[in-house]
């Protein structure tokens, strides 16, 4: 059995989740559900990043102890992901005991090996990035271009990781594994950074006086492990390293680390280098996705354009939010969110094109075939196309081209609607052409059955409803082992369809939610 291990970035808990966070988690859930359906042994990990000065500061502002603040914020993230119907196998918190112990173990291993050493660092530090920044990367006002704030001058005795020792090995890793960093443009950025002589060893600890909220450096009470080594390690501690090595070996290396483009360096340079130092295989792929913007602008508290995924799901439902975010934005690039476009698109595609096709088809089956899936085996081009849709759909899914995968499905649905309009089965039945009429309905049901299966990772609840109305009792998510040859003719002639009303209700704009 194949395994597939997919992870997301773990979100800082200094603020509540926004749609940018939700976007990434939904994508990971879609990948997890897609691979489960194909019969793989999937592990899907997500969670939260709780240490660091940003979180410590937010706790202070909220008048809470950091741990109490994190407990509260973590539960908000977990609740939001439940609401979005995420099927994660574990939710990791970097304050979990097993994680902290493992981070100390990893740190000690690298220290003993000499890959971590003590030194002095002087530089400009951006709290938003939780990283040192270079003067030449600042904007004309001297601000970090990502966080619009000036970095602080910092001079400290810290522990450093010998990245310079691993630069060649990283280049070799990238050369030997062409898909290890995606999309291609992001890989080029990484190669350029690796070739920059200024990219040197990086600091992996902070003095206790500048950071208290973190995992202590083993054997040095004056130093705290700095967030990135702590955060990145979640990908291995979350599957049992080193407390459950059987599970770890079952899932590692990660097949896919899904992250945003802003943290590519940490994942495509620091992380594989740390793993190489710890003698652990690097991940198979890091994919750096684009950002969700609103009116072309970054989501930011100060702009007041941060959209809460909870409010969207409360008003419009998880399927609609999941569908729109994936259908309307190219995953490898930035995409804009607009509530008007969201409502328009979801209504047009899920309620009209798909929902109405099902409703029309089943109404005709009820009227003309006693509500029973007709026993036909039509050889129509549309049926052939439905039987072959998985080829192009899978090609897009395997490249994380979610919007294109959805477009391919809806091109098929559109054709089925056109076919129904052209063939007019209601007239065929009236004229006594029962076989012809049944063939049209059977073909449309085949399109619907296929569409339900393929759209399931995106809109699990909607897919299940379609599946049920087509006369199936089983759980569409666990039909599992989606061996594509077996997918032909799974429509069950003789099964009773259940035309129990619209599977997707049209959305109405609610001002407060968007
Ligand atoms: O970076 N659109 O946490 P974070 C799409 N804790 N994705 C977005 C986004 C947007 N508008 N805004 C943020 C961190 N993201 C670290 C990660 S991983 C070991 C540690 C993405 O809360 C962002 O790119 O700032 C990242 O992948 C994730 O949300 C968490 O961001």
XYZ file of C-alpha atoms and ligand atoms in Angstrom:
545
model
C 0.000 0.000 0.000
C 1.296 3.448 -0.876
C 1.640 5.975 1.897
C 1.158 9.701 1.605
C 2.217 12.145 4.286
C 0.986 15.718 3.837
C 1.602 18.634 6.196
C 0.702 22.303 6.424
C 2.619 25.171 7.954
C 1.736 25.505 11.622
C 0.125 28.892 12.217
C 1.294 31.434 14.751
C -1.318 31.820 17.432
C -0.719 35.546 17.938
C -3.993 36.238 16.096
C -7.093 34.248 15.140
C -7.173 32.300 11.843
C -7.915 34.151 8.602
C -8.831 32.909 5.132
C -5.172 32.779 4.102
C -4.553 30.169 6.793
C -7.764 28.385 5.842
C -6.751 28.305 2.169
C -3.619 26.278 2.886
C -5.353 23.910 5.296
C -8.192 23.262 2.840
C -5.662 22.494 0.097
C -3.942 19.979 2.371
C -7.280 18.402 3.242
C -8.136 18.052 -0.437
C -4.804 16.355 -1.096
C -5.339 14.044 1.899
C -8.860 13.074 0.853
C -7.780 12.594 -2.775
C -4.979 10.211 -1.800
C -7.144 8.337 0.696
C -9.662 7.771 -2.058
C -6.912 6.297 -4.187
C -6.253 3.763 -1.461
C -3.105 5.273 0.075
C -2.253 5.127 3.747
C -2.488 8.875 4.375
C -1.339 10.956 7.305
C -2.399 14.587 7.345
C -0.763 16.801 9.946
C -1.599 20.368 10.833
C -1.297 22.425 13.990
C -0.078 25.615 15.594
C 3.211 27.364 16.302
C 2.993 28.678 19.841
C 6.435 29.862 20.874
C 8.301 33.067 20.098
C 8.300 36.755 20.864
C 5.257 37.551 18.690
C 3.049 35.176 20.643
C 4.562 36.254 23.957
C 3.770 39.883 23.126
C 0.177 39.110 22.116
C -0.351 37.173 25.355
C 0.870 40.165 27.330
C -1.462 42.480 25.442
C -4.334 40.113 26.213
C -3.321 40.141 29.897
C -2.707 36.397 29.923
C 0.125 34.011 30.703
C 1.571 32.697 27.414
C 0.398 29.117 28.003
C -3.120 30.185 28.929
C -3.222 32.468 25.878
C -1.987 29.631 23.615
C -4.551 27.183 25.003
C -7.275 29.611 24.134
C -5.957 30.502 20.670
C -5.109 26.910 19.720
C -8.634 25.824 20.459
C -9.872 28.551 18.116
C -7.715 27.201 15.283
C -8.778 23.648 15.968
C -12.443 24.636 16.065
C -12.139 26.591 12.801
C -10.602 23.580 11.057
C -13.347 21.274 12.348
C -15.918 23.684 11.001
C -14.206 23.614 7.613
C -14.503 19.817 7.684
C -10.755 19.157 7.706
C -9.806 15.517 8.106
C -6.416 15.984 9.776
C -5.090 12.913 11.567
C -3.402 14.968 14.253
C -3.301 18.565 15.427
C 0.123 19.383 16.814
C 0.889 22.184 19.275
C 4.517 23.151 19.743
C 3.843 23.310 23.497
C 2.970 19.589 23.513
C 5.347 17.769 25.882
C 6.426 15.159 23.353
C 7.263 17.887 20.852
C 9.334 19.953 23.280
C 11.280 16.893 24.424
C 11.963 15.859 20.856
C 13.114 19.364 19.838
C 15.629 19.311 22.675
C 16.821 15.889 21.541
C 17.317 17.085 17.953
C 19.141 20.206 19.170
C 21.432 18.124 21.366
C 22.191 15.684 18.571
C 23.333 18.519 16.282
C 25.271 20.176 19.109
C 27.104 16.932 19.890
C 27.911 16.487 16.196
C 29.301 20.012 15.949
C 26.667 21.178 13.448
C 25.415 23.593 16.099
C 28.023 25.848 17.741
C 28.060 28.988 19.893
C 28.870 32.388 18.325
C 27.992 36.079 18.229
C 25.602 37.657 15.851
C 24.923 41.244 15.029
C 22.206 42.201 12.612
C 18.768 43.542 11.818
C 15.989 41.397 13.164
C 12.343 41.449 12.015
C 9.940 40.184 14.647
C 7.240 39.563 12.024
C 9.514 37.228 10.035
C 11.123 35.866 13.206
C 14.344 36.161 11.202
C 17.341 38.389 10.536
C 16.905 40.548 7.437
C 19.409 42.243 5.147
C 19.621 46.010 4.841
C 19.339 45.831 1.045
C 16.031 43.933 1.247
C 14.291 46.698 3.228
C 11.978 49.152 1.464
C 12.795 52.843 1.000
C 11.452 53.648 4.477
C 13.727 51.062 6.038
C 10.798 48.660 6.707
C 10.645 44.909 6.236
C 8.705 44.554 2.942
C 6.653 41.674 4.374
C 5.634 43.284 7.635
C 5.894 47.029 6.953
C 7.808 47.562 10.176
C 11.438 48.548 10.770
C 13.637 45.700 11.994
C 15.519 45.997 15.300
C 19.317 46.014 15.694
C 20.313 42.922 17.622
C 23.643 41.707 18.948
C 23.712 38.456 20.822
C 25.601 35.367 21.761
C 23.614 32.587 20.188
C 23.915 29.046 18.963
C 24.328 28.744 15.208
C 23.630 26.026 12.701
C 26.411 25.336 10.188
C 24.362 25.889 7.080
C 27.501 26.623 5.041
C 28.521 22.964 5.454
C 25.298 21.881 3.781
C 25.002 24.256 0.838
C 26.586 21.830 -1.630
C 24.540 18.949 -0.339
C 21.380 21.026 -0.734
C 22.270 21.829 -4.341
C 22.865 18.129 -4.989
C 19.535 17.258 -3.375
C 17.719 19.732 -5.624
C 19.586 18.482 -8.705
C 18.796 14.874 -7.992
C 15.131 15.529 -7.129
C 13.642 17.871 -9.718
C 10.250 17.944 -7.981
C 11.537 18.629 -4.473
C 10.637 22.328 -4.609
C 7.571 23.488 -6.489
C 6.468 25.557 -8.337
C 9.518 25.905 -10.600
C 9.788 29.666 -10.026
C 10.094 29.082 -6.286
C 12.823 26.516 -6.896
C 14.775 29.094 -8.903
C 14.493 31.552 -6.015
C 15.931 28.945 -3.680
C 18.812 28.151 -6.030
C 19.613 31.877 -6.239
C 19.585 32.165 -2.457
C 21.849 29.140 -2.149
C 24.302 30.742 -4.539
C 24.334 33.985 -2.555
C 27.575 34.080 -0.512
C 25.759 36.163 2.107
C 23.600 33.177 3.041
C 25.634 31.894 5.947
C 25.125 29.963 9.161
C 21.912 30.896 10.926
C 21.166 31.330 14.584
C 19.020 28.709 16.269
C 18.703 30.181 19.754
C 18.080 33.476 21.514
C 19.338 34.787 24.835
C 16.742 34.298 27.540
C 16.512 38.057 28.116
C 15.218 38.611 24.568
C 13.035 35.486 24.323
C 11.590 33.627 27.277
C 8.652 31.870 25.680
C 10.300 28.890 24.034
C 11.976 25.517 24.515
C 15.152 25.838 26.649
C 18.470 24.907 25.041
C 19.496 21.624 26.664
C 22.323 22.266 29.119
C 22.280 26.072 28.803
C 19.718 27.849 30.943
C 20.635 31.223 29.400
C 19.476 30.285 25.900
C 16.111 29.412 24.390
C 15.670 27.451 21.147
C 14.552 29.887 18.544
C 11.227 29.378 16.793
C 12.248 27.968 13.416
C 14.098 24.859 14.591
C 11.261 24.325 17.072
C 8.514 24.899 14.494
C 10.026 22.938 11.603
C 10.615 19.892 13.781
C 6.845 19.491 14.136
C 6.851 17.648 10.834
C 8.782 14.767 12.375
C 7.706 14.969 16.029
C 4.043 14.976 14.912
C 4.457 11.485 13.452
C 6.403 10.063 16.355
C 10.065 11.097 16.139
C 11.569 9.697 18.271
C 8.887 8.434 20.672
C 7.057 6.251 18.125
C 9.638 5.256 15.537
C 7.351 2.677 13.966
C 4.872 5.364 13.017
C 7.668 7.705 11.988
C 9.119 5.111 9.626
C 5.684 4.387 8.221
C 5.154 7.980 7.063
C 8.514 9.723 6.706
C 9.715 11.260 4.378
C 6.911 13.751 3.970
C 5.435 13.510 0.502
C 4.275 17.095 0.590
C 4.969 20.082 2.813
C 2.402 22.715 1.864
C 3.479 26.201 2.820
C 3.079 29.811 1.754
C 5.613 31.513 -0.499
C 6.853 33.749 2.377
C 8.367 30.836 4.280
C 9.952 28.956 1.421
C 13.540 29.622 2.535
C 12.916 28.022 5.916
C 11.380 24.943 4.315
C 13.527 24.512 1.226
C 16.902 25.483 2.707
C 16.929 25.373 6.503
C 14.686 22.352 6.953
C 16.360 19.907 4.538
C 19.768 21.022 5.860
C 18.691 20.393 9.465
C 17.374 16.986 8.446
C 20.589 16.112 6.626
C 22.513 17.074 9.763
C 20.212 14.901 11.869
C 20.747 12.075 9.362
C 17.099 12.018 8.375
C 15.955 11.903 4.757
C 14.732 15.272 3.385
C 11.088 15.673 2.312
C 9.965 14.610 -1.144
C 8.349 17.920 -1.959
C 7.946 21.422 -0.582
C 5.207 23.337 -2.390
C 5.064 27.098 -1.833
C 1.587 28.365 -2.709
C 0.472 31.914 -3.462
C -1.380 34.324 -1.201
C -5.035 35.204 -0.855
C -5.498 38.945 -1.239
C -8.533 41.199 -0.889
C -8.854 43.914 -3.532
C -5.304 43.018 -4.519
C -4.008 43.837 -1.026
C -2.328 41.639 1.574
C -4.583 40.627 4.446
C -3.679 42.819 7.366
C -5.238 43.857 10.629
C -4.300 47.481 9.993
C -6.077 47.494 6.604
C -9.097 45.929 8.279
C -9.456 43.396 5.461
C -8.847 40.201 7.416
C -11.643 37.749 6.637
C -12.622 35.255 9.315
C -13.243 31.794 7.846
C -15.627 30.996 10.738
C -18.002 33.760 9.735
C -17.916 32.640 6.101
C -18.645 29.025 7.002
C -21.445 30.049 9.377
C -23.157 32.019 6.645
C -22.402 29.989 3.561
C -21.305 26.497 4.628
C -17.970 24.703 4.489
C -18.396 23.233 1.000
C -18.956 26.640 -0.605
C -15.887 28.160 1.066
C -13.686 25.175 0.286
C -14.862 25.086 -3.305
C -14.487 28.761 -4.050
C -11.039 29.190 -2.543
C -9.711 26.341 -4.648
C -11.676 26.973 -7.849
C -11.091 30.695 -8.087
C -7.392 30.999 -7.351
C -4.412 29.472 -9.120
C -2.598 27.636 -6.336
C 0.861 28.600 -7.547
C 0.022 32.301 -7.594
C -1.817 34.963 -5.619
C -5.595 35.098 -5.927
C -8.112 37.672 -4.861
C -11.077 36.932 -2.615
C -14.303 38.829 -3.142
C -17.568 37.899 -1.473
C -19.598 38.960 -4.531
C -17.561 36.756 -6.842
C -17.712 33.937 -4.288
C -21.519 33.978 -4.229
C -21.779 34.365 -7.986
C -19.429 31.522 -8.780
C -20.707 29.073 -6.210
C -24.312 29.693 -7.259
C -23.482 29.335 -10.947
C -21.443 26.158 -10.595
C -22.643 24.229 -7.568
C -26.298 25.290 -7.399
C -27.045 25.760 -11.117
C -24.756 23.679 -13.300
C -24.284 20.726 -10.981
C -27.282 20.903 -8.616
C -29.787 21.524 -11.389
C -28.392 18.774 -13.597
C -28.957 16.318 -10.762
C -32.382 17.679 -9.970
C -33.560 17.633 -13.590
C -32.187 14.157 -14.166
C -33.734 12.630 -11.056
C -37.085 14.322 -11.647
C -37.167 12.705 -15.094
C -36.106 9.341 -13.628
C -38.944 9.634 -11.115
C -41.505 10.530 -13.776
C -40.456 8.139 -16.496
C -38.537 5.254 -14.914
C -40.409 4.724 -11.618
C -37.513 6.341 -9.777
C -35.218 3.451 -10.699
C -31.777 3.706 -12.337
C -32.554 2.385 -15.835
C -30.851 -0.780 -17.029
C -29.072 0.692 -20.038
C -25.545 0.604 -21.366
C -25.390 3.534 -23.785
C -22.349 4.070 -25.943
C -22.354 7.804 -26.092
C -19.329 10.032 -26.466
C -20.276 11.858 -23.262
C -20.188 8.613 -21.337
C -16.767 7.872 -22.750
C -15.625 11.341 -21.717
C -17.016 10.792 -18.217
C -15.160 7.475 -18.017
C -11.942 9.159 -19.026
C -12.187 12.346 -17.000
C -10.040 10.895 -14.222
C -6.984 10.970 -16.489
C -6.888 14.719 -16.939
C -8.356 15.350 -13.478
C -5.580 13.328 -11.822
C -2.889 15.005 -13.904
C -3.990 18.359 -12.522
C -4.454 17.073 -8.974
C -1.010 15.513 -8.915
C 0.455 18.911 -9.830
C -1.794 20.687 -7.294
C -3.552 22.532 -10.102
C -6.811 22.521 -8.199
C -8.549 25.206 -10.257
C -7.740 23.375 -13.496
C -8.955 20.050 -12.065
C -12.263 21.718 -11.184
C -12.496 23.341 -14.619
C -12.103 19.928 -16.251
C -14.958 18.534 -14.147
C -17.263 21.422 -14.869
C -16.575 21.269 -18.596
C -18.048 17.768 -18.394
C -21.033 18.941 -16.348
C -21.664 21.736 -18.857
C -21.630 19.230 -21.682
C -24.127 17.047 -19.868
C -26.457 20.018 -19.406
C -26.144 20.807 -23.112
C -26.708 17.164 -24.013
C -29.879 17.089 -21.943
C -31.117 20.321 -23.574
C -30.341 19.021 -27.063
C -31.758 15.528 -26.635
C -34.838 16.608 -24.658
C -35.475 13.235 -22.974
C -38.904 14.433 -21.764
C -39.937 14.586 -25.451
C -38.368 11.207 -26.159
C -40.485 9.640 -23.404
C -43.588 11.420 -24.666
C -42.941 10.040 -28.131
C -42.655 6.540 -26.716
C -38.873 6.365 -27.283
C -38.266 4.896 -23.836
C -34.877 3.300 -24.535
C -33.491 6.512 -26.040
C -34.843 8.564 -23.144
C -33.369 6.167 -20.596
C -30.008 6.257 -22.333
C -29.871 10.023 -22.026
C -30.725 9.861 -18.320
C -28.255 7.046 -17.695
C -25.499 9.029 -19.390
C -26.259 12.133 -17.332
C -26.275 10.037 -14.166
C -22.893 8.646 -15.112
C -21.557 12.186 -15.457
C -23.057 13.030 -12.065
C -21.641 9.916 -10.432
C -18.164 10.647 -11.748
C -18.411 14.282 -10.786
C -19.466 13.383 -7.249
C -16.447 11.116 -6.846
C -13.973 13.616 -8.179
C -15.397 16.633 -6.442
C -15.537 14.798 -3.118
C -12.153 16.057 -1.826
C -13.292 19.642 -2.480
C -16.886 19.474 -1.285
C -17.258 16.304 0.779
C -20.775 16.960 2.088
C -22.181 17.907 -1.317
C -20.545 14.886 -2.972
C -22.076 12.573 -0.375
C -25.538 14.034 -0.999
C -25.231 13.515 -4.755
C -23.984 9.983 -4.165
C -26.952 9.242 -1.928
C -29.504 10.732 -4.313
C -28.089 8.579 -7.113
C -29.160 5.560 -5.094
C -25.923 4.670 -3.292
C -25.870 3.929 0.420
C -22.167 3.750 1.096
C -19.895 6.536 2.242
C -18.349 8.135 -0.817
C -15.188 8.952 1.134
C -14.435 5.348 1.920
C -15.285 3.764 -1.380
C -11.491 3.864 -1.228
C -9.169 2.084 -3.570
C -10.250 4.307 -6.387
C -8.836 1.919 -8.941
C -9.971 3.665 -12.023
C -10.814 0.571 -14.033
C -13.337 -0.422 -11.380
C -15.027 2.908 -11.631
C -16.781 2.096 -14.886
C -20.397 1.125 -14.585
C -20.691 1.471 -10.866
C -24.017 3.163 -11.376
C -26.424 0.536 -10.140
C -29.252 -0.242 -12.568
C -32.320 -1.073 -10.489
C -31.282 1.124 -7.555
C -33.906 3.539 -6.287
C -32.896 7.174 -6.704
C -33.752 9.640 -3.954
C -34.894 12.930 -5.343
C -35.073 14.601 -1.953
C -34.611 18.184 -3.066
C -31.736 20.498 -4.003
C -28.314 19.237 -2.935
C -26.994 22.771 -2.813
C -29.077 25.788 -1.897
C -28.353 29.071 -3.637
C -26.418 31.509 -1.482
C -27.627 34.990 -0.660
C -25.136 37.733 0.154
C -24.858 38.410 3.889
C -22.989 41.675 4.408
C -21.506 40.851 7.810
C -19.853 37.604 6.701
C -17.661 39.039 3.991
O 4.703 31.479 9.049
N -2.757 33.618 1.837
O 2.967 31.146 10.540
P 1.872 32.156 9.943
C -2.286 32.356 1.830
N 4.455 29.736 12.121
N -1.512 31.842 2.799
C -1.190 32.633 3.816
C -1.640 33.967 3.909
C -2.468 34.454 2.842
N -2.955 35.670 2.829
N -1.155 34.496 5.046
C -0.427 33.515 5.643
C 4.220 30.976 10.053
N -0.446 32.412 4.909
C 5.038 29.960 10.861
C 5.136 28.680 10.060
S 5.895 26.157 9.726
C 6.992 25.120 10.402
C 5.945 27.597 10.697
C 0.239 31.145 5.192
O 0.732 32.051 10.886
C 1.739 31.320 5.395
O 2.395 31.446 4.176
O 2.474 33.477 9.676
C 2.052 30.046 6.129
O 2.258 28.990 5.227
C 0.813 29.809 6.975
O -0.229 30.629 6.413
C 1.015 30.190 8.431
O 1.471 31.518 8.529
